[in-house]
mmCIF file of C-alpha atoms in Angstrom:
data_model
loop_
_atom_site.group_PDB
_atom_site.id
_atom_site.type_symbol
_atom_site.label_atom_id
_atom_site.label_comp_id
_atom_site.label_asym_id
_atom_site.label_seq_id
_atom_site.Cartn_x
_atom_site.Cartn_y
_atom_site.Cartn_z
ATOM 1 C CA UNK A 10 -74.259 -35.529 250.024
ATOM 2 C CA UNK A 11 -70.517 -35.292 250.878
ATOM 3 C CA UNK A 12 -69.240 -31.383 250.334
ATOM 4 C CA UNK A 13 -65.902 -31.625 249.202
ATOM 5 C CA UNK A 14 -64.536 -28.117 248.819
ATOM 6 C CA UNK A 15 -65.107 -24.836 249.630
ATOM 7 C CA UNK A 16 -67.163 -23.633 246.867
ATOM 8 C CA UNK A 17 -69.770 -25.967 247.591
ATOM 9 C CA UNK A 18 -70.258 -25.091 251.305
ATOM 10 C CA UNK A 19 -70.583 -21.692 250.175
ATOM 11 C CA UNK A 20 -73.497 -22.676 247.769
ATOM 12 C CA UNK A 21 -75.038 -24.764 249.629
ATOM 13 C CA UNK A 22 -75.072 -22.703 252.813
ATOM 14 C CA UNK A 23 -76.308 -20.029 250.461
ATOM 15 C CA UNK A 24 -79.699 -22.493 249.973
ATOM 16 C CA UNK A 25 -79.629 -22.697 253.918
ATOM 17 C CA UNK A 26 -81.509 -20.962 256.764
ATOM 18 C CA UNK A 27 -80.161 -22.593 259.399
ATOM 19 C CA UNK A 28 -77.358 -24.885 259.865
ATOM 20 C CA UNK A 29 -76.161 -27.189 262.373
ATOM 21 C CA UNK A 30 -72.985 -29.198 262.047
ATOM 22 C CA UNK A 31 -71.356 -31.128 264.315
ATOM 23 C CA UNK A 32 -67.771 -30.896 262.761
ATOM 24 C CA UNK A 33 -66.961 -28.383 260.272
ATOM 25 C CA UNK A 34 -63.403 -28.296 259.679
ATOM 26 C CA UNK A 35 -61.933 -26.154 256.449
ATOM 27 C CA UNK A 36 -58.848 -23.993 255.966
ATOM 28 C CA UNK A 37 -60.776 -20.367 255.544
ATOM 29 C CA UNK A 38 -64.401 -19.221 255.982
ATOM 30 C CA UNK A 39 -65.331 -15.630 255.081
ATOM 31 C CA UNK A 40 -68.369 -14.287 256.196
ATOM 32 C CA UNK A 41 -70.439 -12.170 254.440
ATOM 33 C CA UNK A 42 -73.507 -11.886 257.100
ATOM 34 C CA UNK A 43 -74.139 -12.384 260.501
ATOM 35 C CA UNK A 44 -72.937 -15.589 262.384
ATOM 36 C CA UNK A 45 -75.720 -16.274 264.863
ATOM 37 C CA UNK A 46 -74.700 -18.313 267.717
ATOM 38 C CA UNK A 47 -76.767 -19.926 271.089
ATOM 39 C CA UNK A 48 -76.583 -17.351 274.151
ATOM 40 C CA UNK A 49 -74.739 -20.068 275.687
ATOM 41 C CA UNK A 50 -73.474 -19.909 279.175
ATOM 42 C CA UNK A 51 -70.471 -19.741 281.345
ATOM 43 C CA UNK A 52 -70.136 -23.406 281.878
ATOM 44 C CA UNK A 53 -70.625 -23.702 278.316
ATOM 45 C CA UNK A 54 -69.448 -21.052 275.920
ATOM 46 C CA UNK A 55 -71.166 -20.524 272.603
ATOM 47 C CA UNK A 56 -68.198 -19.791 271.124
ATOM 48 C CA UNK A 57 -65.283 -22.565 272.345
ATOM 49 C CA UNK A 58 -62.144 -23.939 271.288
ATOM 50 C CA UNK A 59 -61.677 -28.031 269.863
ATOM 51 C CA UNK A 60 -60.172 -29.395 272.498
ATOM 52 C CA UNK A 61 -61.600 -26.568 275.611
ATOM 53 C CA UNK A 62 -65.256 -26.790 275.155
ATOM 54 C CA UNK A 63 -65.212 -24.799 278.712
ATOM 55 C CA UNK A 64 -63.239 -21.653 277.902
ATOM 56 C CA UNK A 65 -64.672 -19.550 275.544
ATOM 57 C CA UNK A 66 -67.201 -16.267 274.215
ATOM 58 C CA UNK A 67 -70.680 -16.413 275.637
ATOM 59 C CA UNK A 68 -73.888 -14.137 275.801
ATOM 60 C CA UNK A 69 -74.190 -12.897 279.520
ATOM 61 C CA UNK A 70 -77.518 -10.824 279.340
ATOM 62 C CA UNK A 71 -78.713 -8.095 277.626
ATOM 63 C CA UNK A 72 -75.841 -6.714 275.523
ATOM 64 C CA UNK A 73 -73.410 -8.453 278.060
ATOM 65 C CA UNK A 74 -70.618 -10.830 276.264
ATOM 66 C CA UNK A 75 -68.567 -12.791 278.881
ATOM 67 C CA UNK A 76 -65.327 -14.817 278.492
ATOM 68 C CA UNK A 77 -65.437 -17.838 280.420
ATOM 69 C CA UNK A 78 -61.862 -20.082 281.414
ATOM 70 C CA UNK A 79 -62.301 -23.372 282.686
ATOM 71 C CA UNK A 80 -66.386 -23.086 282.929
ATOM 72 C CA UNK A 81 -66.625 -19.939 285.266
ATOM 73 C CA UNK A 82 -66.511 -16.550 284.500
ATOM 74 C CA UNK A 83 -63.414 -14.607 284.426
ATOM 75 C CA UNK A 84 -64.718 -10.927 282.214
ATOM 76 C CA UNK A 85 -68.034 -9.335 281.741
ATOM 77 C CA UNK A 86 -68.281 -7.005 279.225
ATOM 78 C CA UNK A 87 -71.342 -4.305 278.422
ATOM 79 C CA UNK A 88 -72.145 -0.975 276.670
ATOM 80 C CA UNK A 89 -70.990 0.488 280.093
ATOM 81 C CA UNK A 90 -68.333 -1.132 281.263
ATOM 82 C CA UNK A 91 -65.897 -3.767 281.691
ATOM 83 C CA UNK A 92 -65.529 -6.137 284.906
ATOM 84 C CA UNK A 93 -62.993 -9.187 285.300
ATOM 85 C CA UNK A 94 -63.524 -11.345 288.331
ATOM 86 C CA UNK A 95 -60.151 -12.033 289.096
ATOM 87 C CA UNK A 96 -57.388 -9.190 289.516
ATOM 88 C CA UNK A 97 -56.345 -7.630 286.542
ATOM 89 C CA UNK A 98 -52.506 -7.806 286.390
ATOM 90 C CA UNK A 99 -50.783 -5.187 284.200
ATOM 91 C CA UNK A 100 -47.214 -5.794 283.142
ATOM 92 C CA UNK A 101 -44.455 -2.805 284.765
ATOM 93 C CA UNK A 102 -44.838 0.400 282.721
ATOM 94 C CA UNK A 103 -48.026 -0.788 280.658
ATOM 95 C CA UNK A 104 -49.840 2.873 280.552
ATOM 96 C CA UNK A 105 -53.780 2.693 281.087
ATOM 97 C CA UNK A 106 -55.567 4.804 278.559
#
């Protein structure tokens, strides 16, 4: 069954535990739980862009998100700390809090 406005995504993803889509394209989407995405991997981001399936958000390890650019690794992030693997490069006079 064709959904052909908002409204009836919302109740119909309302009657839904999980959902897969291949294409989901609409003007807004408000959340009101949690999105729950694959871990995902450097190579191949959970969380991507339309046309740079390579760069993107993806679940490093254990509370560990990483940002991936062109399918490697370029920031780590954890409860402890944050590590890019290529220089960080401040603009003159940016302060570091």
């Amino acid at each position: 069954m064709p959904i052909d406005n908002l409204t009836q995504l919302e109740r119909t993803i309302d009657n839904i535990q999980n959902l897969t889509l291949d294409q989901l394209v609409v003007d807004d989407i408000i959340l009101t739980s949690t999105l729950s995405l694959p871990d995902g991997s450097a190579s191949a981001p959970s969380l991507t862009f339309t046309n740079d399936s390579d760069s993107g958000l993806y679940l490093a390890g254990p509370n560990q998100v990483g940002l991936s650019l062109g399918g490697s690794v370029k920031l780590l992030t954890s409860s402890t700390a944050v590590r890019p693997s290529v220089p960080l490069v401040l603009p003159v006079g940016t302060a570091l809090l």
